[in-house]
Coordinates of C-alpha atoms in Angstrom, one line a residue:
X1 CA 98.0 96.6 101.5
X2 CA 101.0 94.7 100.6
X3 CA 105.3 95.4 101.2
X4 CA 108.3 94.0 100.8
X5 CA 111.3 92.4 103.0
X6 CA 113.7 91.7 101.1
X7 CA 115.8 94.0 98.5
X8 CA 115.4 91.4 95.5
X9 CA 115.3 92.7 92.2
X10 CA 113.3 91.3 89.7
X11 CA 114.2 90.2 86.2
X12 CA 113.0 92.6 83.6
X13 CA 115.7 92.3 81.3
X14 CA 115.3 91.8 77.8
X15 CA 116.6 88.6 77.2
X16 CA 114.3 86.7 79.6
X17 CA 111.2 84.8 78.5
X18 CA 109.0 87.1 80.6
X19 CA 109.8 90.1 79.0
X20 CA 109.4 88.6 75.2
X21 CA 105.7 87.4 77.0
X22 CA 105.0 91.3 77.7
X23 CA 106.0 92.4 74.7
X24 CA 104.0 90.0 72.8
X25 CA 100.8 91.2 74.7
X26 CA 98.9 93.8 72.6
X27 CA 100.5 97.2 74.5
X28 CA 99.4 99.7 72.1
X29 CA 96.4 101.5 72.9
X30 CA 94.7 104.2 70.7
X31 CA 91.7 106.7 70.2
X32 CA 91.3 107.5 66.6
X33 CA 89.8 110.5 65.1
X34 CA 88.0 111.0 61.8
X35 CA 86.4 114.2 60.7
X36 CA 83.2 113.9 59.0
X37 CA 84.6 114.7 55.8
X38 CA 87.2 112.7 56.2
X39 CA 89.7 114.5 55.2
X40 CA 91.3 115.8 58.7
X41 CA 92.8 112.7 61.4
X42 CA 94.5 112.3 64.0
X43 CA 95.1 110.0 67.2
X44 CA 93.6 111.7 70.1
X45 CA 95.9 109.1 72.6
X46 CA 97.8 106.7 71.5
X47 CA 100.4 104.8 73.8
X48 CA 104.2 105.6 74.3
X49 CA 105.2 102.6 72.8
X50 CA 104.6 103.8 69.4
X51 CA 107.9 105.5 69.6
X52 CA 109.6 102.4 70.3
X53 CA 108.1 100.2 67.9
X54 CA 107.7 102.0 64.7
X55 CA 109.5 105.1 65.5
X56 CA 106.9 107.7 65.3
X57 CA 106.3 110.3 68.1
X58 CA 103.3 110.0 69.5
X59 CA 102.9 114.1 70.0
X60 CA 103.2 114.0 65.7
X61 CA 100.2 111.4 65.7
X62 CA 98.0 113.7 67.9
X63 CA 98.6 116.2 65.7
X64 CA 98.0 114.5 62.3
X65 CA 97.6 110.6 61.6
X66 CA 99.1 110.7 58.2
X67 CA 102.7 109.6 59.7
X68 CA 100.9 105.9 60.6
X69 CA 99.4 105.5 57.8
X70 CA 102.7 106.4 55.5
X71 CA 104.0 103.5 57.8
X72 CA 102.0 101.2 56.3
X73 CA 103.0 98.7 53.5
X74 CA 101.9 100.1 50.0
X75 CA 100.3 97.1 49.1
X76 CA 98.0 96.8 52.2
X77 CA 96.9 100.8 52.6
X78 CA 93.9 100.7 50.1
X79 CA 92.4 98.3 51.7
X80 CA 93.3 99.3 54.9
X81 CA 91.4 103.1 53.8
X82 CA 88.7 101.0 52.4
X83 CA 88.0 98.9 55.8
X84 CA 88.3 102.0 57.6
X85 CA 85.5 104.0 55.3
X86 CA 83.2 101.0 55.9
X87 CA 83.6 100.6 59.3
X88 CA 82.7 104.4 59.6
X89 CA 79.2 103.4 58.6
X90 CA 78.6 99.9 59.8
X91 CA 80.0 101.6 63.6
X92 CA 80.1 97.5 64.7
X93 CA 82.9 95.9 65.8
X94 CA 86.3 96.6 63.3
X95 CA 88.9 94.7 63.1
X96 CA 91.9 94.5 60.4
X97 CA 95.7 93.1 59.4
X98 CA 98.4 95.1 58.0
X99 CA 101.9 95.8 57.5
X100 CA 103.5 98.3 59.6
X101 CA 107.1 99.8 58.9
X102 CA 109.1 99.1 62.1
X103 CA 111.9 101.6 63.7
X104 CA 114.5 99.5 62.8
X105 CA 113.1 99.7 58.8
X106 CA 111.8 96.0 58.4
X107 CA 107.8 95.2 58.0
X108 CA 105.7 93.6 60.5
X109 CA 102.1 92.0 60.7
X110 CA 99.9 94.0 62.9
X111 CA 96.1 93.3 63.8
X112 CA 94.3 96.0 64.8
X113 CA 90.6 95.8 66.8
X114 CA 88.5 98.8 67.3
X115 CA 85.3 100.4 68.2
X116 CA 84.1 102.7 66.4
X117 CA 81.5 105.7 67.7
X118 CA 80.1 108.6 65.9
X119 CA 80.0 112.2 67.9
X120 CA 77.6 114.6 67.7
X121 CA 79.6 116.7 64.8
X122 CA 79.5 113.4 62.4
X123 CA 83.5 113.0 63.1
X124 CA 84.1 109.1 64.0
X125 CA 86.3 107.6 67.0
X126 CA 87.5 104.3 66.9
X127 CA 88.7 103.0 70.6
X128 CA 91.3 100.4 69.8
X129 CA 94.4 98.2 70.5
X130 CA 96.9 96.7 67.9
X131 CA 98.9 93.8 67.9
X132 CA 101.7 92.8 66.5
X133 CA 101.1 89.2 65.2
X134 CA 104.7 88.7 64.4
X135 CA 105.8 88.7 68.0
X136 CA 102.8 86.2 68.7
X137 CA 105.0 84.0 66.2
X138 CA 108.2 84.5 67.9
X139 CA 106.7 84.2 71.5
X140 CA 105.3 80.8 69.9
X141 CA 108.7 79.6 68.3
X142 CA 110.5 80.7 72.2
X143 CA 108.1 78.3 74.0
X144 CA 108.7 75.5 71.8
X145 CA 112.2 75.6 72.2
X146 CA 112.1 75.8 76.1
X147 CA 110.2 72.4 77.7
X148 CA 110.4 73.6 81.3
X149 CA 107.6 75.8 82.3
X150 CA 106.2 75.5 78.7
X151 CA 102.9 74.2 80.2
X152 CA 102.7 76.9 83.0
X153 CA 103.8 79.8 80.4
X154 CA 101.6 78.7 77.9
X155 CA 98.5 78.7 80.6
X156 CA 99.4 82.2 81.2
X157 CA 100.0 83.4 77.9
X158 CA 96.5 82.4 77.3
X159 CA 94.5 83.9 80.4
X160 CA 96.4 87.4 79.5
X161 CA 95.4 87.0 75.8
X162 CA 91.9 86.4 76.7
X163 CA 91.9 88.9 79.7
X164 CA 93.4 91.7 77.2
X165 CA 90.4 90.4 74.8
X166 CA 88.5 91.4 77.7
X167 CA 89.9 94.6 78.3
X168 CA 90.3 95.5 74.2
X169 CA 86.3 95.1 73.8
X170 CA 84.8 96.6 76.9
X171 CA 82.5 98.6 76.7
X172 CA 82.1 102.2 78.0
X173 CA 81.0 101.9 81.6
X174 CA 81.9 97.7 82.3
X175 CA 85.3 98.1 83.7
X176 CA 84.5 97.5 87.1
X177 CA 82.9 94.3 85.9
X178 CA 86.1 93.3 83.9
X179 CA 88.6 94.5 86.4
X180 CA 86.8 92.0 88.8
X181 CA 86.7 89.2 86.4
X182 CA 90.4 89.7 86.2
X183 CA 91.1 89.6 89.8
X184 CA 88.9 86.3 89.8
X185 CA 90.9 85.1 87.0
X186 CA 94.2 85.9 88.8
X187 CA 93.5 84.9 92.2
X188 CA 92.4 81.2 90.8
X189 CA 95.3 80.6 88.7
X190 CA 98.3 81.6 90.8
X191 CA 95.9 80.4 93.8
X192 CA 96.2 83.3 95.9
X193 CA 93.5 83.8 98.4
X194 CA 92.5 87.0 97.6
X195 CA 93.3 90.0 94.6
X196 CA 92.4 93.5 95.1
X197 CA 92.9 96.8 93.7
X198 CA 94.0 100.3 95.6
X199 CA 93.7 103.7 94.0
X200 CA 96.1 106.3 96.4
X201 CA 94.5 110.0 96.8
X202 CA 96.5 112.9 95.0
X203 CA 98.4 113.2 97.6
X204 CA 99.1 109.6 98.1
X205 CA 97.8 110.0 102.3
X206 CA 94.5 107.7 101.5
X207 CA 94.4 104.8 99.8
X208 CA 90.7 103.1 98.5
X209 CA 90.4 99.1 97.8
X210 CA 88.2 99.6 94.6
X211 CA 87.9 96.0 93.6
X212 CA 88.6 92.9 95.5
X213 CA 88.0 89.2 95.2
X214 CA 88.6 86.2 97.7
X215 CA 88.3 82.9 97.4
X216 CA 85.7 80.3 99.0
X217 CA 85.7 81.1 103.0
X218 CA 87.8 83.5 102.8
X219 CA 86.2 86.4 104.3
X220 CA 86.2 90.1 101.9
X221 CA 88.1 93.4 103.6
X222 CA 86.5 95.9 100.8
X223 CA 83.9 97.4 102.8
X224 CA 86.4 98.2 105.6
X225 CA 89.1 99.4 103.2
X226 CA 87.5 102.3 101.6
X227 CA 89.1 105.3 102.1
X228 CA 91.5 104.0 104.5
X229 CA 94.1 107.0 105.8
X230 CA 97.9 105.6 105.8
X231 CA 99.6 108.9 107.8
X232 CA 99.6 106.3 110.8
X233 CA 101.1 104.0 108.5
X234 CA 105.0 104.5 108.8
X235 CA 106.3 101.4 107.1
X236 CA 103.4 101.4 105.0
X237 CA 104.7 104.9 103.7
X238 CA 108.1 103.8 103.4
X239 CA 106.7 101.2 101.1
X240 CA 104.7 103.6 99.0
X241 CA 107.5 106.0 98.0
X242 CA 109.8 103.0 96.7
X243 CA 106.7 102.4 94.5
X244 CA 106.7 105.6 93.2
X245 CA 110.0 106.9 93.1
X246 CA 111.6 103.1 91.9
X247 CA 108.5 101.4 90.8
X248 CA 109.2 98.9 92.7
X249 CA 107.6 95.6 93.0
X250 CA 106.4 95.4 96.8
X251 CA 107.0 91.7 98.9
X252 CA 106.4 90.4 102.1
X253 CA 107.5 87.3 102.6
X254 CA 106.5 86.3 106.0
X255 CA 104.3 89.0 108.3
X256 CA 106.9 88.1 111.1
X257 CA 109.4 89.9 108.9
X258 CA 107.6 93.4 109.0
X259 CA 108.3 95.8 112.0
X260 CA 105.6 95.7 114.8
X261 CA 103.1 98.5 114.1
X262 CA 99.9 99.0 113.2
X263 CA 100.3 97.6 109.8
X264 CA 101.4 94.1 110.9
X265 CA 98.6 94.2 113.4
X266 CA 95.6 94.9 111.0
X267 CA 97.6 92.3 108.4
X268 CA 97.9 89.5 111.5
X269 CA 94.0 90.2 112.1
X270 CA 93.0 89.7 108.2
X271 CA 95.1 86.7 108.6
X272 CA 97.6 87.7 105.9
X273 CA 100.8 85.3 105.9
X274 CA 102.4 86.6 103.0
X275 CA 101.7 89.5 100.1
X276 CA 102.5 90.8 96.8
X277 CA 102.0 94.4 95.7
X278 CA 102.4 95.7 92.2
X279 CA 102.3 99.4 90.9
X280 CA 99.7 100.5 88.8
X281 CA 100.5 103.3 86.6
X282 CA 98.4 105.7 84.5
X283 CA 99.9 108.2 82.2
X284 CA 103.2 107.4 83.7
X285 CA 102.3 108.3 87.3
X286 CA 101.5 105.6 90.1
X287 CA 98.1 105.7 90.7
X288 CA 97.5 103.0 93.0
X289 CA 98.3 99.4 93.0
X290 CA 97.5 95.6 92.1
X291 CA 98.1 92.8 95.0
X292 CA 97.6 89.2 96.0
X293 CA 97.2 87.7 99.3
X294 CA 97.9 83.9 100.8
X295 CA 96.4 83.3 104.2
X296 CA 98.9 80.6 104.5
X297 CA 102.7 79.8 104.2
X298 CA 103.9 78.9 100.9
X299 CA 106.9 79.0 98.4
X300 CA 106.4 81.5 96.0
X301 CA 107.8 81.3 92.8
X302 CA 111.2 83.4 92.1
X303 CA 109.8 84.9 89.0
X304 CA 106.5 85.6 90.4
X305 CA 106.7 89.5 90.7
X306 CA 107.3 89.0 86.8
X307 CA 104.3 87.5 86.2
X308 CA 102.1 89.8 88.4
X309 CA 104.0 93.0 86.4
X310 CA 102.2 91.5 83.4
X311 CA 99.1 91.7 85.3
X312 CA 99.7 95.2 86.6
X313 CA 100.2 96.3 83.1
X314 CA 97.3 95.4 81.5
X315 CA 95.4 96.8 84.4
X316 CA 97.3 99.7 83.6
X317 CA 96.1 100.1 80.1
X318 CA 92.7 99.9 80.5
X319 CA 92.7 102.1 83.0
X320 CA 94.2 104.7 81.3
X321 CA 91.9 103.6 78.4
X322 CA 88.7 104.2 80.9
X323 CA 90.2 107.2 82.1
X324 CA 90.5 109.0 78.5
X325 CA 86.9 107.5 77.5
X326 CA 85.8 108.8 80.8
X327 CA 87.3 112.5 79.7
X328 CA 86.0 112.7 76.4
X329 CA 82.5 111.6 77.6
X330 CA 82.2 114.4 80.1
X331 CA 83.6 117.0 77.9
X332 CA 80.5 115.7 75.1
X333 CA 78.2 116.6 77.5
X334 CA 79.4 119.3 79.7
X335 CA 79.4 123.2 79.3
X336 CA 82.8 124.1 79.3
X337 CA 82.7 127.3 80.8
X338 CA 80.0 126.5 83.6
X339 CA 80.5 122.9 84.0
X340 CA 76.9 122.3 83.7
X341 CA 75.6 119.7 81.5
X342 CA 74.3 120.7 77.9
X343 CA 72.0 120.6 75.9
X344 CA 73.5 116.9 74.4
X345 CA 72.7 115.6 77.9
X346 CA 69.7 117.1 79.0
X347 CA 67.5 115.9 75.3
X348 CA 68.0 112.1 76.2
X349 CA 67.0 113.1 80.3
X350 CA 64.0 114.8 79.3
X351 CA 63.2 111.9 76.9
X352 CA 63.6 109.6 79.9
X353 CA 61.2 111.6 81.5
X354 CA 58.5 111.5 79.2
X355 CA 58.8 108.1 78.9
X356 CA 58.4 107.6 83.0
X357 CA 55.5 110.0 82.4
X358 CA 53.7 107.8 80.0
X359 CA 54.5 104.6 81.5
X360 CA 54.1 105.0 85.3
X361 CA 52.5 108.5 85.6
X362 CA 55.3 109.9 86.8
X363 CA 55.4 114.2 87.3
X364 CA 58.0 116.3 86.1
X365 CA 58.1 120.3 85.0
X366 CA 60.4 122.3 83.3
X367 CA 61.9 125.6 84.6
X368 CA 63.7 128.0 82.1
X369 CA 65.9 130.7 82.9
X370 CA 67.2 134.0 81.3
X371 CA 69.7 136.6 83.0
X372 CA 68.1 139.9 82.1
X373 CA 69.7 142.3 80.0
X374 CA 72.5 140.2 79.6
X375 CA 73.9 142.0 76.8
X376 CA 74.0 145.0 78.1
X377 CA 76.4 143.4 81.0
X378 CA 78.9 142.4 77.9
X379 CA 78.5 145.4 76.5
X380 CA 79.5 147.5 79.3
X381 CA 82.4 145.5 81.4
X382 CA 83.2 143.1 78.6
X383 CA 82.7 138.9 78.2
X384 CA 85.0 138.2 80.7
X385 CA 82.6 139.8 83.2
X386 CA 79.6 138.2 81.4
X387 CA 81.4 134.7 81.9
X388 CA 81.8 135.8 85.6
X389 CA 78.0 136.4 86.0
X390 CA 77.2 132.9 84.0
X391 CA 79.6 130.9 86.1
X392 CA 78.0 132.5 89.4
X393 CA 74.6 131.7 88.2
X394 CA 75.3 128.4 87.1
X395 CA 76.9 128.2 90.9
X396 CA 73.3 129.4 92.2
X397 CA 71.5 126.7 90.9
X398 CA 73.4 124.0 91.7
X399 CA 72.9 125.3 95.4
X400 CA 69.2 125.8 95.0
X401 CA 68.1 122.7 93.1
X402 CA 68.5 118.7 94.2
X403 CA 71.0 116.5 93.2
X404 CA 67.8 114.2 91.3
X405 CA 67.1 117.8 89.1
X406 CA 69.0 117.9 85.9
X407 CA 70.4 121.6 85.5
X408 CA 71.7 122.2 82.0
X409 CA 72.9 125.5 80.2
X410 CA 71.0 125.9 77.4
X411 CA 72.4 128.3 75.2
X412 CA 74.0 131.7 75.6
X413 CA 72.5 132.9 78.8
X414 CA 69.5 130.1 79.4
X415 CA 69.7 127.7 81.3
X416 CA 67.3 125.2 82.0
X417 CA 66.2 122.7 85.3
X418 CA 64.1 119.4 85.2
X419 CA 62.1 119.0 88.5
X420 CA 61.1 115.3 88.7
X421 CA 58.3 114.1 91.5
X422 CA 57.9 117.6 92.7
X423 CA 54.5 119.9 93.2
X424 CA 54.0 123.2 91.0
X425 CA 53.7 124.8 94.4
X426 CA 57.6 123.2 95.5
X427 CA 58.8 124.6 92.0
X428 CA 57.3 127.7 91.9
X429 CA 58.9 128.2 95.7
X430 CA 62.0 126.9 94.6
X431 CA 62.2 129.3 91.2
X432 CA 61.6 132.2 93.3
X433 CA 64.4 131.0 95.7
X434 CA 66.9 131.4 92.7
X435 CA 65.2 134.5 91.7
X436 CA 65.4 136.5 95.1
X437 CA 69.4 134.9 95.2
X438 CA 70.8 136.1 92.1
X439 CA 68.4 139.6 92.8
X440 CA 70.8 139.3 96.5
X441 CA 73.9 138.1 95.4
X442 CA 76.6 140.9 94.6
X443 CA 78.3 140.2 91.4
X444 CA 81.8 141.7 91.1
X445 CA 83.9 142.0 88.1
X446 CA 87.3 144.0 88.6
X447 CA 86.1 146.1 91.4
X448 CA 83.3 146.6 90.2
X449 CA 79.6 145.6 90.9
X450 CA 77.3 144.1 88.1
X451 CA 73.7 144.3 89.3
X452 CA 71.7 141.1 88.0
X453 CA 68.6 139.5 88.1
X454 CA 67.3 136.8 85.8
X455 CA 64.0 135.7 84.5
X456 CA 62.1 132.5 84.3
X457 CA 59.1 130.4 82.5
X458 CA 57.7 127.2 84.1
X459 CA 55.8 124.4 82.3
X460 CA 54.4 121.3 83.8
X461 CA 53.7 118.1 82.2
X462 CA 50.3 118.0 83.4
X463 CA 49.4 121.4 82.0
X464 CA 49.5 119.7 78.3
X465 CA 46.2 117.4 76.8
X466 CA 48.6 114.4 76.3
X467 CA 52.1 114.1 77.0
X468 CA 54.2 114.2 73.8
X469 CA 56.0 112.4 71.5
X470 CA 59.2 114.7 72.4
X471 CA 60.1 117.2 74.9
X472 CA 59.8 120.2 72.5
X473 CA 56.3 121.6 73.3
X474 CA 57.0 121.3 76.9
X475 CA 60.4 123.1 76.4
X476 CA 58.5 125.8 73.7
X477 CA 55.7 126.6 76.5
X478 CA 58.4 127.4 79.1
X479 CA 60.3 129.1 76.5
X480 CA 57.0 131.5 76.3
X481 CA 56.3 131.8 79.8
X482 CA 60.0 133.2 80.1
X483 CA 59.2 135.5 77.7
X484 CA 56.1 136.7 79.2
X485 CA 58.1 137.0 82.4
X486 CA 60.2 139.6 80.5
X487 CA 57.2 141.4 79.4
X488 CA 56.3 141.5 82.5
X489 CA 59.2 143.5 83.6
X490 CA 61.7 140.7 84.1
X491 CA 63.0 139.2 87.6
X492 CA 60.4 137.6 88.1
X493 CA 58.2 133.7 86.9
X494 CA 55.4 133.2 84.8
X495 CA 53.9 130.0 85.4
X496 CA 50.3 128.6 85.1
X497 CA 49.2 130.6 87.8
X498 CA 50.4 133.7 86.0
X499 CA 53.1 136.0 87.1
X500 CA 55.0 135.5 90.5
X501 CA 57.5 137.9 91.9
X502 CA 58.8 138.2 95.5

């Protein structure tokens, strides 16, 4: 928690040194798709600064990505296609120069590093960040000129660079482990005694220390800053709306300086002499914020809130990178209209299984479900009502089943549950459970009531001479015992006991 006691503003204009040093930082981040064919493309994000630099809209890029590449220099675009066409089959690191048509009409030299992926429909997505190499130059050319500082700019310049490195090849799933690295980095090289990272609740009433790193002896405050309520917090709050309604650049001084409260209480017990807190914004709204703490007095530099904006930024951006890979991941591998996980998620689960099962022994049975005369419920009070019913169901099992079993929709209206390190006798008691609630539970679609019931078709990993290869004959015999539950006049289980209905 950090604030501020004094009403200084800090230089952003564009004429300082500082702001040519976060321009010259790579600041435009991108997610580019490329159909399978290749001949649809677009920029599924792409930063804001794109309209700024070259002019474009970034809404036109989301739409189509032929406006980018018509922004590039004739002479370069070939081979630009050409690098792009064999990084879509190589899918390792990509990286590439090229002219870019600027806003104001002149070219500049931009790099641009990327990771490609392939998606399940063949299309390609590179996750990237470009730089403009020309303002590199000019940052270069600025520092020469200016003696005073050079050293301590230059030292920075470098730590961002290789921080944004950082940040530009993460991969999916190491942010925490980079996001600490940088607080690490930071905290050593404005020597600070501690960085941290907040995120605020929607509603900006709780506020969660995500990261955190201290220096030798000084002791950590994460564990006892999780989820930390600020409603008690008066100041505090004050502090929080200038951050988000002015984005301002929060600074305490001296504790003595802050109003006696709770807040300069808890700060006096961490030992906190003085503080800087920075927002951190994604998608343009303050979503929590960046600070550094000194247990002891000291003089802080006039232009230090500059410094840590740069800091904040970058933070920024691969958040909001995380955030959209984060997004797009769930929406590979969840059902849209139950939220379940598909069938893209449950394969590689039930391939983890087998392989448990051959290594270690380990038990695990399928359970597959059908709602019974599902059709029929379409056909008589329309999809929206059969969406109703497969939403409700979905609800059921998530009630009925552990957070360890994977529960996946299937297709249409089967769904399917992995039961791992659990007796035939547990899953044939938990099966009927979901049987007997959906039988139970009144379904109503616009006043009117929808009786359901649903089928199912268990098959153990034990029940087969070896275990397989892949999960498909285990997924085929449940697939039969369901259907021999319908034969058997539906709402009810066939397992390897035979038919079970309660």
């Amino acid at each position: 928690m950090t604030g501020q006691s004094d009403q200084r503003q800090w230089r952003t204009d564009t004429d300082s040194l500082l702001w040519k040093l976060v321009s010259a930082i790579p600041d435009m981040l991108s997610t580019y798709w490329l159909s399978a064919d290749g001949e649809s493309h677009r920029f599924v994000f792409i930063s804001e600064h794109v309209q700024s630099v070259l002019g474009i809209a970034p809404e036109v890029l989301r739409e189509n990505a032929e406006a980018m590449f018509s922004a590039v220099h004739p002479e370069d675009l070939p081979g630009l296609k050409a690098s792009i066409a064999e990084s879509a089959i190589a899918l390792g690191p990509w990286r590439r120069q090229a002219r870019l048509r600027m806003k104001a009409g002149h070219y500049d030299w931009f790099e641009v590093n990327a990771m490609p992926e392939r998606q399940a429909d063949g299309s390609t997505v590179w996750y990237g960040q470009f730089h403009n190499i020309q303002r590199y130059k000019d940052l270069e050319h600025t520092l020469r000129e200016r003696e005073t500082e050079s050293a301590f700019q230059a030292d920075f310049q470098r730590l961002i660079a290789n921080l944004s490195t950082k940040f530009i090849n993460l991969g999916f799933g190491s942010i925490d482990q980079c996001i600490t690295e940088l607080l690490q980095a930071i905290g050593g090289f404005f020597e600070v005694d501690r960085a941290y990272l907040y995120e605020f609740s929607p509603d900006y009433n709780v506020m969660d220390n995500t990261h955190e790193w201290c220096s030798a002896g000084v002791p950590a405050l994460i564990d006892s800053q999780r989820n930390v309520p600020i409603d008690g917090f008066e100041w505090w709050q004050c502090k929080v709306n200038e951050m988000l309604s002015g984005n301002r650049v929060i600074f305490v001084e001296e504790i003595e300086q802050i109003p006696a409260g709770p807040e300069r209480t808890m700060l006096e017990q961490q030992g906190v002499c003085s503080m800087f807190c920075v927002p951190v914004r994604v998608r343009g709204l303050v979503t929590g914020f960046f600070g550094v703490d000194s247990m002891r007095k000291r003089a802080w530099r006039e232009d230090q809130a500059d410094f840590l904006i740069i800091v904040s930024g970058l933070l920024s951006g691969a958040l909001e990178r995380n955030r959209l890979e984060s997004e797009l991941l769930n929406q590979s591998i969840r059902d849209p209209l139950t939220a379940l996980h598909n069938r893209r998620y449950l394969m590689p689960r039930l391939h983890e299984m087998l392989s448990r099962s051959i290594r270690y022994g380990e038990h695990f049975a399928l359970a597959m479900f059908d709602l019974d005369r599902f059709k029929r419920i379409n056909d008589s009070i329309g999809h929206l009502g059969g969406d109703l019913c497969l939403r409700t169901f979905a609800e059921i099992l998530l009630e009925q089943t552990r957070e360890a079993d994977v529960v996946a929709r299937f297709g249409g209206e089967e769904f399917v549950v992995a039961f791992s390190n659990v007796r035939p006798a547990d899953i044939r008691l938990t099966v009927n459970r979901i049987i007997c609630a959906v039988r139970n539970h009144k379904f109503v679609f616009e006043d009117q009531v929808v009786p359901l019931t649903v089928s199912a078709g268990v098959a153990d990993i034990g029940e087969l001479d070896v275990v397989p290869a892949t999960p498909d004959p285990l997924i085929r015999l449940a697939d039969d015992r369901l259907y021999a539950a319908k034969r058997a006049g539906r709402d009810c289980l066939v397992d390897a006991s035979g038919v079970s209905r309660i």
